[in-house]
PDB file of C-alpha atoms in Angstrom:
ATOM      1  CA  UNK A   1      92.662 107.919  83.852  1.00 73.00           C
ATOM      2  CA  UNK A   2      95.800 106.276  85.201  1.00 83.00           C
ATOM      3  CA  UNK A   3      96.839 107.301  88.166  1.00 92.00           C
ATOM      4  CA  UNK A   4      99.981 104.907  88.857  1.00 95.00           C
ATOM      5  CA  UNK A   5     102.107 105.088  85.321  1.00 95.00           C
ATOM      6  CA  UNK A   6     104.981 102.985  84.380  1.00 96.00           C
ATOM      7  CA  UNK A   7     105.657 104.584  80.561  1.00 92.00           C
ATOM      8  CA  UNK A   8     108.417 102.087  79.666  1.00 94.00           C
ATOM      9  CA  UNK A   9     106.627  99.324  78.682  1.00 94.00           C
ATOM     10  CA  UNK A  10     110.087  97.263  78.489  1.00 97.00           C
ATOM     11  CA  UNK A  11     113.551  97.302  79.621  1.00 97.00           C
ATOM     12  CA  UNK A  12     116.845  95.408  78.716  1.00 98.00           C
ATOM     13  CA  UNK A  13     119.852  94.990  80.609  1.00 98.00           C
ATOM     14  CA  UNK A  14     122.956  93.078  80.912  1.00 98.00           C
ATOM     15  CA  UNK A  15     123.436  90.716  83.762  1.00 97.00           C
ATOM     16  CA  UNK A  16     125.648  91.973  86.831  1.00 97.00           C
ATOM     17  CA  UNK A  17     124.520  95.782  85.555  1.00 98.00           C
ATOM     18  CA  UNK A  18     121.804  97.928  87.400  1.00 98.00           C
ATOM     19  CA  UNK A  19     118.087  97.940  86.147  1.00 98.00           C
ATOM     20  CA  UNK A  20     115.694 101.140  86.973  1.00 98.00           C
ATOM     21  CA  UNK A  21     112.072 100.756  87.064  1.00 98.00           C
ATOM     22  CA  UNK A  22     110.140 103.969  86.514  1.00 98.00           C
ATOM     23  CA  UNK A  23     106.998 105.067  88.283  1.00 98.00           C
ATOM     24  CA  UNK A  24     105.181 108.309  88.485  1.00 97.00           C
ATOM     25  CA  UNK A  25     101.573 108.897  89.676  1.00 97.00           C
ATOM     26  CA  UNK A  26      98.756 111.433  90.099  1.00 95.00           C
ATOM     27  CA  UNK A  27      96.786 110.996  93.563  1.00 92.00           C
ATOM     28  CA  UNK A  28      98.403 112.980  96.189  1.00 92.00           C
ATOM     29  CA  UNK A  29      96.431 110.695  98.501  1.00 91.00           C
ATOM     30  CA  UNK A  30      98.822 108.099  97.719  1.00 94.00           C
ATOM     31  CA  UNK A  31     100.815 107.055 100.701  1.00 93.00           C
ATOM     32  CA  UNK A  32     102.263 103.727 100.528  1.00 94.00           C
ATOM     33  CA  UNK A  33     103.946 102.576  97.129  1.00 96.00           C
ATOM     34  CA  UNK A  34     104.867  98.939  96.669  1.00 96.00           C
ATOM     35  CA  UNK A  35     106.441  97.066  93.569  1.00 97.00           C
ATOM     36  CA  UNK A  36     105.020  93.651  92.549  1.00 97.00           C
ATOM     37  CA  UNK A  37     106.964  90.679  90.385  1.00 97.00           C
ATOM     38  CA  UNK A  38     105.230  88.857  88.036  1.00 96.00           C
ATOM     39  CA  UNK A  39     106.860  85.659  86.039  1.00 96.00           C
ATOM     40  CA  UNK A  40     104.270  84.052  83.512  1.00 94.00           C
ATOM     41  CA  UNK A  41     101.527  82.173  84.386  1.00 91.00           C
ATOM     42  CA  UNK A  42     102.142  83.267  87.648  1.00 94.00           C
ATOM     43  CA  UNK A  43     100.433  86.033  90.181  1.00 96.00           C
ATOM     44  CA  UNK A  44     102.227  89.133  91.303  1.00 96.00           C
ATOM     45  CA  UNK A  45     104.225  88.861  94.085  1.00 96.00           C
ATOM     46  CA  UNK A  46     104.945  91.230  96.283  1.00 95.00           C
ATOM     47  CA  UNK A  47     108.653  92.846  96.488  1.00 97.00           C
ATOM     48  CA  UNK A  48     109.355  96.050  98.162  1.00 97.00           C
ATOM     49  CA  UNK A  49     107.234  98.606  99.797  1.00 96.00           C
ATOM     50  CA  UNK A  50     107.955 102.174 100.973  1.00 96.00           C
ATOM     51  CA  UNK A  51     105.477 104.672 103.436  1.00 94.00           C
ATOM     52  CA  UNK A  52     105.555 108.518 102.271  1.00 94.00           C
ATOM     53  CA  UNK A  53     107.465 109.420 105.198  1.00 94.00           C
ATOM     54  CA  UNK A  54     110.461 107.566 103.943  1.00 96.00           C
ATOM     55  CA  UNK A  55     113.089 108.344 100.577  1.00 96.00           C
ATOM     56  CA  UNK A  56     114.395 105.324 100.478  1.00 98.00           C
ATOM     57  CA  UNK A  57     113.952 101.706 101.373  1.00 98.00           C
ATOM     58  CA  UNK A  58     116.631  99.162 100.542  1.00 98.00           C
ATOM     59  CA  UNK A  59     116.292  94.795 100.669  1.00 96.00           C
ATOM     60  CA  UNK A  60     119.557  93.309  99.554  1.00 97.00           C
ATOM     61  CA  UNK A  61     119.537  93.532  96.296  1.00 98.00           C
ATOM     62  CA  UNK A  62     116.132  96.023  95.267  1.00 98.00           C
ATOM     63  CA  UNK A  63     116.001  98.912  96.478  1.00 98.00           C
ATOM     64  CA  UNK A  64     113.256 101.810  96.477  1.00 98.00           C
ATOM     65  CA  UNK A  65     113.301 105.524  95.959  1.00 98.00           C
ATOM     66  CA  UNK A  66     110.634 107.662  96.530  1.00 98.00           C
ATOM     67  CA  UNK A  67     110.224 111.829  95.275  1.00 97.00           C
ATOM     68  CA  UNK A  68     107.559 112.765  96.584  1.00 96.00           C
ATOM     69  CA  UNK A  69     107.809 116.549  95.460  1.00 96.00           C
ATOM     70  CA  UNK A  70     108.010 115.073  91.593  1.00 97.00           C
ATOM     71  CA  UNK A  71     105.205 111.837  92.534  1.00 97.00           C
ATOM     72  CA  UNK A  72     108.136 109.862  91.427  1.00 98.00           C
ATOM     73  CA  UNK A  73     109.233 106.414  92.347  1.00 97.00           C
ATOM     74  CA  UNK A  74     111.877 103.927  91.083  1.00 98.00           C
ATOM     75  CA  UNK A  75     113.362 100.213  91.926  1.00 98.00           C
ATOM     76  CA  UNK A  76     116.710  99.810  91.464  1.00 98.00           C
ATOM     77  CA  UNK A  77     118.055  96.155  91.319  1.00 98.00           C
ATOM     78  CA  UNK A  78     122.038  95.999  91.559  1.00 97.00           C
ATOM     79  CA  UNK A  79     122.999  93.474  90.089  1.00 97.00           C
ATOM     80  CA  UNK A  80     120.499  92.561  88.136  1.00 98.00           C
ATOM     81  CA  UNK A  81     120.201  88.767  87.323  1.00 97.00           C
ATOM     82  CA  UNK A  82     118.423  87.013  84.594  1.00 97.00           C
ATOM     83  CA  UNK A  83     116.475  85.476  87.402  1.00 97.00           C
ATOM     84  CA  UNK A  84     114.948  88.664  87.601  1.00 98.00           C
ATOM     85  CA  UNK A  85     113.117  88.877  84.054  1.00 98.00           C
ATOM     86  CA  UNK A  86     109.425  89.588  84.593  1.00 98.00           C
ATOM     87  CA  UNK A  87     107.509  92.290  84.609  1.00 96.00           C
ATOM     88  CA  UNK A  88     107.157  94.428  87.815  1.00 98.00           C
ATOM     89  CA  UNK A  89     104.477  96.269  88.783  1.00 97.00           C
ATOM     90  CA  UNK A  90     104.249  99.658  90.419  1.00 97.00           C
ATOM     91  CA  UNK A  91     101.193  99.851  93.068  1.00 95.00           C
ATOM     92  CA  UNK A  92     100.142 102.626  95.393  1.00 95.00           C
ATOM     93  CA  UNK A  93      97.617 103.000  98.391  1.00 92.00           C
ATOM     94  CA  UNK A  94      95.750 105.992  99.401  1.00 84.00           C
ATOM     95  CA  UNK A  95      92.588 106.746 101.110  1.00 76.00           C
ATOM     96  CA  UNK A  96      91.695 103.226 101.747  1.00 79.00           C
ATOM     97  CA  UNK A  97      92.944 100.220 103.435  1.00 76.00           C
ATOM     98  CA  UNK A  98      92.694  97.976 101.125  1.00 85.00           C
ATOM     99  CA  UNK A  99      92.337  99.333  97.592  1.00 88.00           C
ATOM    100  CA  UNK A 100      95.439  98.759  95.276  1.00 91.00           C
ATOM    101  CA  UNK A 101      96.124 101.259  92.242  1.00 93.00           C
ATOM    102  CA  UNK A 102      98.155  99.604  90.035  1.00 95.00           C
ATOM    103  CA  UNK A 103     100.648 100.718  87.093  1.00 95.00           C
ATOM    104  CA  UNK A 104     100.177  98.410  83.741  1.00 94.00           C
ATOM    105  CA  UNK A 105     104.055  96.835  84.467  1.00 95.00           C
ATOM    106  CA  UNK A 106     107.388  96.781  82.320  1.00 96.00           C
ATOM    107  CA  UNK A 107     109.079  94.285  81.243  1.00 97.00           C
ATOM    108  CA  UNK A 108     112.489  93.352  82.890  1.00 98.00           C
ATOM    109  CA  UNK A 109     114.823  90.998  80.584  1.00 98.00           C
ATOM    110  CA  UNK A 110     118.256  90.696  81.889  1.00 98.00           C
ATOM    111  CA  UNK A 111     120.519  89.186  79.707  1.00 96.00           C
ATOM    112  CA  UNK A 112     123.211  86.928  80.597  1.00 93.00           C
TER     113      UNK A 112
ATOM    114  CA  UNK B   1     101.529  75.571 102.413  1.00 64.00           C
ATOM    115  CA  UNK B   2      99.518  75.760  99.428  1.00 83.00           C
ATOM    116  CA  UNK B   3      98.753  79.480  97.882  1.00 94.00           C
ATOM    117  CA  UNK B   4      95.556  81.072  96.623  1.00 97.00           C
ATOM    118  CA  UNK B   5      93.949  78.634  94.071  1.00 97.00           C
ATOM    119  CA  UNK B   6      92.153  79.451  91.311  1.00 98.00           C
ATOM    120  CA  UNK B   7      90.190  77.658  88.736  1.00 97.00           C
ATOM    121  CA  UNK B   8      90.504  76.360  85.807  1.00 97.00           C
ATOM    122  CA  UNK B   9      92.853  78.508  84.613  1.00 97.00           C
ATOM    123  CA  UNK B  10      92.301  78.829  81.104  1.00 97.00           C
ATOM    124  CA  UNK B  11      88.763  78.966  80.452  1.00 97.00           C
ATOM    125  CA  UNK B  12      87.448  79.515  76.245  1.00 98.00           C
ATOM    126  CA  UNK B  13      83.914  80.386  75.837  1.00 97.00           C
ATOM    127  CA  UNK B  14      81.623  82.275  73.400  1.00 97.00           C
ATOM    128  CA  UNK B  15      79.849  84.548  73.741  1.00 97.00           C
ATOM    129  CA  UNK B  16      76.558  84.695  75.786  1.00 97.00           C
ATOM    130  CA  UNK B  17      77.766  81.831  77.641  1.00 97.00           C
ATOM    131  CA  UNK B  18      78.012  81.975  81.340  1.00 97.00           C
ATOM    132  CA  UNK B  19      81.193  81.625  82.987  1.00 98.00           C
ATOM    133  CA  UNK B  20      81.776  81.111  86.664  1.00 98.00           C
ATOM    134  CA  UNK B  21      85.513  81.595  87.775  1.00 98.00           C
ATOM    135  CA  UNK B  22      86.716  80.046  91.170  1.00 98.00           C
ATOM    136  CA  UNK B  23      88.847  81.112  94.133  1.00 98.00           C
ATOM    137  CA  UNK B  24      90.193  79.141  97.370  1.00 98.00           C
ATOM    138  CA  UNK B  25      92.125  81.427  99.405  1.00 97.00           C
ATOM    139  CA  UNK B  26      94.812  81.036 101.841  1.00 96.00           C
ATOM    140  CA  UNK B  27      94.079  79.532 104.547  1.00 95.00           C
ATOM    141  CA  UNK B  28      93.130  81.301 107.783  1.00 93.00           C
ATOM    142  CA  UNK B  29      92.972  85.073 105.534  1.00 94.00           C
ATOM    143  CA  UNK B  30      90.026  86.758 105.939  1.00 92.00           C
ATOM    144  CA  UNK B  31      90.338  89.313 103.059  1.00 94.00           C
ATOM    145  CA  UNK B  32      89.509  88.562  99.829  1.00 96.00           C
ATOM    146  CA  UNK B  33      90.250  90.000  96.409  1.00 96.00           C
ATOM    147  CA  UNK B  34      88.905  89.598  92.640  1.00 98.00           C
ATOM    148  CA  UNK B  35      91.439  91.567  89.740  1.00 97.00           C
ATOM    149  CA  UNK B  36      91.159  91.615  86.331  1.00 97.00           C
ATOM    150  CA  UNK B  37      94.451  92.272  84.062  1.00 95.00           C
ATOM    151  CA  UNK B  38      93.545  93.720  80.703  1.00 92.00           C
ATOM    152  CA  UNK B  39      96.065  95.705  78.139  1.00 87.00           C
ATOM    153  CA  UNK B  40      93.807  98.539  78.158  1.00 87.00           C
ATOM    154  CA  UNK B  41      93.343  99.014  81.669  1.00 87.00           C
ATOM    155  CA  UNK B  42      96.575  97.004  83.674  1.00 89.00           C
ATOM    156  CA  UNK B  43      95.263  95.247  87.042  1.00 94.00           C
ATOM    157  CA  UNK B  44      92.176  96.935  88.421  1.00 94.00           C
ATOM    158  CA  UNK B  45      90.532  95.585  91.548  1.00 94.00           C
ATOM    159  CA  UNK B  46      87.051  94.360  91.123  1.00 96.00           C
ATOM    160  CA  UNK B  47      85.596  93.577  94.766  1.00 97.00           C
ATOM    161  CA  UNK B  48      86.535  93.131  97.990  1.00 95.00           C
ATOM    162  CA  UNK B  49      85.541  91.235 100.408  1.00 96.00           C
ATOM    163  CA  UNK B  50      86.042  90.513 104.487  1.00 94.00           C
ATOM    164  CA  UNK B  51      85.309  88.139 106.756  1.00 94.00           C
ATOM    165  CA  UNK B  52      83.227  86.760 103.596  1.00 95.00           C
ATOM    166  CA  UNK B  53      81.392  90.272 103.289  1.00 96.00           C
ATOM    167  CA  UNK B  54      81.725  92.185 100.429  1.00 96.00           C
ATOM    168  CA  UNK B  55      82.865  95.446 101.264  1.00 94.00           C
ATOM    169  CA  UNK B  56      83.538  97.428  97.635  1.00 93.00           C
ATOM    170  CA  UNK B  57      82.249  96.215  94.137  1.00 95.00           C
ATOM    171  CA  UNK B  58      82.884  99.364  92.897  1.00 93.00           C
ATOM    172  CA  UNK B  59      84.530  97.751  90.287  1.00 93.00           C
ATOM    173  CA  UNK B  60      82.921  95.518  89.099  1.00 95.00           C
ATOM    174  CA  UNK B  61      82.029  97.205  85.550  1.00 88.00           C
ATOM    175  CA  UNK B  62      78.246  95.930  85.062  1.00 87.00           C
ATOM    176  CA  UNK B  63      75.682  93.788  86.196  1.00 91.00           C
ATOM    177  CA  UNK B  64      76.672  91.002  84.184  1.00 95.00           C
ATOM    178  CA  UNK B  65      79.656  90.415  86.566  1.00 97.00           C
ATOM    179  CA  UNK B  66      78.613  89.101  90.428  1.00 97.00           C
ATOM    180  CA  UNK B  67      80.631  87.887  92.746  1.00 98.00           C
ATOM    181  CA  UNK B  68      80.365  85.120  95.706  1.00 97.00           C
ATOM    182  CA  UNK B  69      81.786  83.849  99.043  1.00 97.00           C
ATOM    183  CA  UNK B  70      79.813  81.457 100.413  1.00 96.00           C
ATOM    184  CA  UNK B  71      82.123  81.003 102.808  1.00 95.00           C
ATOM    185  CA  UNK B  72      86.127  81.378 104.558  1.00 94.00           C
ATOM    186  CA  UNK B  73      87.024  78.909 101.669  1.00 95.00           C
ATOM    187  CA  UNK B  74      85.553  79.954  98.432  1.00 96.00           C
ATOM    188  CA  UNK B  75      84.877  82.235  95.890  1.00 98.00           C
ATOM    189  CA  UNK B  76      83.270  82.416  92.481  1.00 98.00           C
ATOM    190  CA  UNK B  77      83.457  85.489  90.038  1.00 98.00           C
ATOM    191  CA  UNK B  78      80.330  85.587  87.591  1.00 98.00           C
ATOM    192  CA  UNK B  79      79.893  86.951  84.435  1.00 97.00           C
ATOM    193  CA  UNK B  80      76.360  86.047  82.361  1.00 97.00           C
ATOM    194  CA  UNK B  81      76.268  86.564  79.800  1.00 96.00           C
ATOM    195  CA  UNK B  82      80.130  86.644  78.390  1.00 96.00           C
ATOM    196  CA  UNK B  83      81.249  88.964  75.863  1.00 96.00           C
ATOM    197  CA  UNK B  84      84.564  89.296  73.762  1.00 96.00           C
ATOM    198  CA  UNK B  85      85.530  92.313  75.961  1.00 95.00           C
ATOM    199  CA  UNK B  86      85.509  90.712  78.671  1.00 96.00           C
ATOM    200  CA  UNK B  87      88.786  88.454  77.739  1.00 97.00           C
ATOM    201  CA  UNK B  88      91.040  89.231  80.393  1.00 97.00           C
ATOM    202  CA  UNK B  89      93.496  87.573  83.181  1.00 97.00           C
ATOM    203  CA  UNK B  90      91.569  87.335  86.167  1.00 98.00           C
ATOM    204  CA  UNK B  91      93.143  86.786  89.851  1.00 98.00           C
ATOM    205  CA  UNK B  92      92.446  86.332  92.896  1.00 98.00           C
ATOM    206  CA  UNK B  93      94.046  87.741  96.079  1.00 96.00           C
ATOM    207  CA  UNK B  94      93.696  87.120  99.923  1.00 96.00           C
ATOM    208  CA  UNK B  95      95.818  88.657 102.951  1.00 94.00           C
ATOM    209  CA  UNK B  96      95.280  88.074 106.500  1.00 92.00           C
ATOM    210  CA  UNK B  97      93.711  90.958 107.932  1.00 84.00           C
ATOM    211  CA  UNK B  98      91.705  93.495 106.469  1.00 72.00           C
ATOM    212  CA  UNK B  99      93.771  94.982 103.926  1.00 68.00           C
ATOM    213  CA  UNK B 100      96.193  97.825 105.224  1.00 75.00           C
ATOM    214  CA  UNK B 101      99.675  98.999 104.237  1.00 77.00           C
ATOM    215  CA  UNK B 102     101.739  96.464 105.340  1.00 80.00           C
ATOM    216  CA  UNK B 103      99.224  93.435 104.973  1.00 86.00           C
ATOM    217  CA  UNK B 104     100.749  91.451 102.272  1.00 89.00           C
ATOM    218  CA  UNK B 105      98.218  90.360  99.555  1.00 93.00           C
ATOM    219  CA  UNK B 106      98.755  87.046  97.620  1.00 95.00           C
ATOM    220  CA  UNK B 107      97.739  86.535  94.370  1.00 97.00           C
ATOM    221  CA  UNK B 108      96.847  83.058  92.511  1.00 97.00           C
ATOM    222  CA  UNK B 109      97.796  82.294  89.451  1.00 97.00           C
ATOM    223  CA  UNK B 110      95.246  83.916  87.505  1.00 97.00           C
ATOM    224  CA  UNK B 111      92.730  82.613  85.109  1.00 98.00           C
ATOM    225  CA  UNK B 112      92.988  83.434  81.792  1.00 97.00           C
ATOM    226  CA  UNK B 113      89.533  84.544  79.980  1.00 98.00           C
ATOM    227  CA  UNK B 114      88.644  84.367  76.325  1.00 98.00           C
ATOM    228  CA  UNK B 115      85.371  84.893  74.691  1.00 97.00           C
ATOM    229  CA  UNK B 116      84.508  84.153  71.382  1.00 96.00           C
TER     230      UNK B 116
END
């Protein structure tokens, strides 16, 4: 049962255009989102993050919205770069401290 | 600084076999954490540990997996015996405190699994 979803497995854009990252999820303990990058033969990195008591949280270029009434978040990146092909992650904390609920990632290929 | 290091990080076995999968965290985190990365199932957390303590194996999926920490340096990730479903990208995590919203967790480069 997955509780953080990402359905678009991939995504293509052009370079200098805006990329949105989907995310929904299930828990309605969930109260901290974050997004992850992850380049091959690499770990996840961490991103962006945003609490429940916030819509929106912006860091130069990425930015996060969060709808809580439709358990929806999204990452905009504006503009996208080809730099920025990997796959992100959608992750979301609730009820503990330390345990991470992850979405299974999309693919991010920006084309130059 | 050097990150979380895991090894080796490509690992073939068949199966049966016993494979033992190593961690070095940062430096100076006291949090640890073992993933696995499958298609079917994305990233799932399989234990936790702090201040070298395991707190939650709850996700570990059987006995054949166990998991170690010795000490503030090292980990090892056990499975005996291997199967083919256990193929898999495996990382490793730490952070600095004891987990929490806003304490980061850095992930190694993973160790990729296959069993024959």
């Amino acid at each position: 049962d997955q509780q953080v979803k990402q359905n678009s497995p991939s995504l293509s854009v052009q370079e200098g255009r805006i990329s949105i990252l989907n995310c929904d999820y299930t828990n309605s303990m969930f109260d901290y989102f974050l997004w992850y990058k992850k380049y091959p033969a690499e770990g996840p990195t961490f991103l962006i993050s945003i609490s429940s008591i916030k819509d929106k949280n912006e860091d130069g270029r990425f930015t996060v919205f969060l709808n809580k009434s439709a358990k929806h978040l999204s990452l905009h990146i504006v503009p996208s770069q080809p730099g920025d092909s990997a796959v992100y992650f959608c992750a979301a904390y609730g009820g503990s401290n330390y345990k991470l609920t992850f979405g299974k990632g999309t693919l991010l290929t920006v084309n130059p | 600084d050097a990150g979380v290091i895991q090894s080796p990080r490509h690992e073939v076995t068949e199966m049966g076999q016993e494979v033992t999968l190593r961690c070095k965290p940062i430096s100076g985190h006291n949090s640890l954490f073992w993933y696995r990365q499958t298609m079917m199932r994305g990233l799932e957390l399989l234990i936790y540990f702090n201040n070298n303590v395991p707190i939650d194996d709850s996700g570990m999926p059987e006995d054949r997996f166990s998991a170690k920490m010795p000490n503030a340096s090292f980990s090892t990730l056990k499975i005996q015996p291997s199967e083919p479903r256990d193929s898999a990208v495996y990382f490793c995590a730490s952070s600095r405190q004891g987990g929490g919203r806003e304490d980061e967790q850095f992930f190694g480069p993973g160790t990729r699994l296959t069993v024959l």
